[in-house]
mmCIF file of C-alpha atoms in Angstrom:
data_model
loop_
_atom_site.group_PDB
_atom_site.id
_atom_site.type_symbol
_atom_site.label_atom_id
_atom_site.label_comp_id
_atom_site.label_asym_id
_atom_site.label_seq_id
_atom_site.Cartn_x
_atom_site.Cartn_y
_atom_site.Cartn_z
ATOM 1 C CA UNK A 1 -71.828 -115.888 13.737
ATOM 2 C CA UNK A 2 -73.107 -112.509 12.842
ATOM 3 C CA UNK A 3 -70.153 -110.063 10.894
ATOM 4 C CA UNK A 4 -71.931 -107.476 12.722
ATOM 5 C CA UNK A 5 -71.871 -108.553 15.926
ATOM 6 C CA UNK A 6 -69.530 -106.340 17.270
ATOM 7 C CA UNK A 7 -71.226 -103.104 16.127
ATOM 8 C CA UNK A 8 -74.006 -104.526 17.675
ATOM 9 C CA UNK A 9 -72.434 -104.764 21.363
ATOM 10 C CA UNK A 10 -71.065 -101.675 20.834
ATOM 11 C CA UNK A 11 -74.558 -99.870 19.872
ATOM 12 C CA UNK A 12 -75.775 -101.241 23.324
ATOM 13 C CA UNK A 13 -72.918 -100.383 24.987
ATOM 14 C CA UNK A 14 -73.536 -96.374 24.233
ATOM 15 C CA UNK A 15 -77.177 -96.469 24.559
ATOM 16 C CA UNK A 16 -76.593 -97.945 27.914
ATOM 17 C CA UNK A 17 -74.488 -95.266 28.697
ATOM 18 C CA UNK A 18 -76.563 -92.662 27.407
ATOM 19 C CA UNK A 19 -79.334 -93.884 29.718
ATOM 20 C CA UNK A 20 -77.017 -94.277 32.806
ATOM 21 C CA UNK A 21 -76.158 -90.537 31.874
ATOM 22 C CA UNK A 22 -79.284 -89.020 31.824
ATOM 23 C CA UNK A 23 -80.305 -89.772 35.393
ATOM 24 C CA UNK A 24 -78.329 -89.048 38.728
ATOM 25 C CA UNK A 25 -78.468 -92.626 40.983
ATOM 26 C CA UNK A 26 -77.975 -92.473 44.494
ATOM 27 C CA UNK A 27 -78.620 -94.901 47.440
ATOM 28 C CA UNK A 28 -81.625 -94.600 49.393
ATOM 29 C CA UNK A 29 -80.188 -93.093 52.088
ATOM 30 C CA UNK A 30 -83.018 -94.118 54.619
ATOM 31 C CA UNK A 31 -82.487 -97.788 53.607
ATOM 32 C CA UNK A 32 -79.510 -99.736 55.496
ATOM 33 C CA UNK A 33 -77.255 -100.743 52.322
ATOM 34 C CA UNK A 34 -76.551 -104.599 52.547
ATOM 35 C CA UNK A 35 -73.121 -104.941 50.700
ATOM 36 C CA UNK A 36 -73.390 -108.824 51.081
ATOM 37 C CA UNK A 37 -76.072 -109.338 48.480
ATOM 38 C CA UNK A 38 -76.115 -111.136 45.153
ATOM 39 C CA UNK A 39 -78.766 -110.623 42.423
ATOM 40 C CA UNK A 40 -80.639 -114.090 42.067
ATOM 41 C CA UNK A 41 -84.278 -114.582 42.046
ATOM 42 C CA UNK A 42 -85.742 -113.781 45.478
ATOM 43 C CA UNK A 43 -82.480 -111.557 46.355
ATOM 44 C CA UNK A 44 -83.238 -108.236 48.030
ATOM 45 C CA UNK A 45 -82.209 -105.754 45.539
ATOM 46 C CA UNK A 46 -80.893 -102.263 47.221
ATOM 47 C CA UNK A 47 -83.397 -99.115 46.759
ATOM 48 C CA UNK A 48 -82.265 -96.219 44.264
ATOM 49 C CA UNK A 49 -82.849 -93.204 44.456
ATOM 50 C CA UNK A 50 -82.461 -91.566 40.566
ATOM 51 C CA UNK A 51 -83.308 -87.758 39.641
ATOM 52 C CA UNK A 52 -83.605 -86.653 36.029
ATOM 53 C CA UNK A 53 -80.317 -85.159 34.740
ATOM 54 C CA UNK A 54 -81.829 -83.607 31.823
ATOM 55 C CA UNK A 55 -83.868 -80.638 34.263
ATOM 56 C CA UNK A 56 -80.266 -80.054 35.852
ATOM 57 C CA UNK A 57 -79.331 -78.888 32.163
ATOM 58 C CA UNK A 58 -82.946 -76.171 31.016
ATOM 59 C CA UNK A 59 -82.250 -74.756 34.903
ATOM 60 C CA UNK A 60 -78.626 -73.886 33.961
ATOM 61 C CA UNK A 61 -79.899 -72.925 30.511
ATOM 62 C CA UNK A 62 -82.864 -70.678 32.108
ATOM 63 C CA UNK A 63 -80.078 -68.798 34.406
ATOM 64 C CA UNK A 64 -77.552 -68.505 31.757
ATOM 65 C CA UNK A 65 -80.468 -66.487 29.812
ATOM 66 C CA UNK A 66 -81.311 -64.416 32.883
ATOM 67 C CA UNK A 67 -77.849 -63.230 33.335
ATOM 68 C CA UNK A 68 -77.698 -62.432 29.527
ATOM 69 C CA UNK A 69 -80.549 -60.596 30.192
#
């Protein structure tokens, strides 16, 4: 057993977390969302939709600096 182990899982943990946080996920809204499925091999996964957070953030930046302006 690694001593480490559990600042290993907890490493992942954030980065995961910092990925989930830098994009917005939504549900493709012109797909019908099948609530019955289950992730094996040959399962139909449901489409997401995902926008970059990160632009969100410069175009708040970009009009905070036009209203100090």
């Amino acid at each position: 057993i690694c001593p480490g182990q559990h600042v290993a899982y907890k490493s992942v943990s954030i980065g995961t977390v910092l990925i989930l946080w830098a994009f917005r996920l939504t549900l493709d809204p012109t797909q019908p969302l099948d609530d019955t499925w289950v992730h094996e091999f040959g399962e139909k996964i449901p489409a997401v939709l995902y926008q970059i957070r990160v632009e969100d953030s410069r175009s708040r930046a970009q009009a905070q600096d036009e209203e100090l302006s």
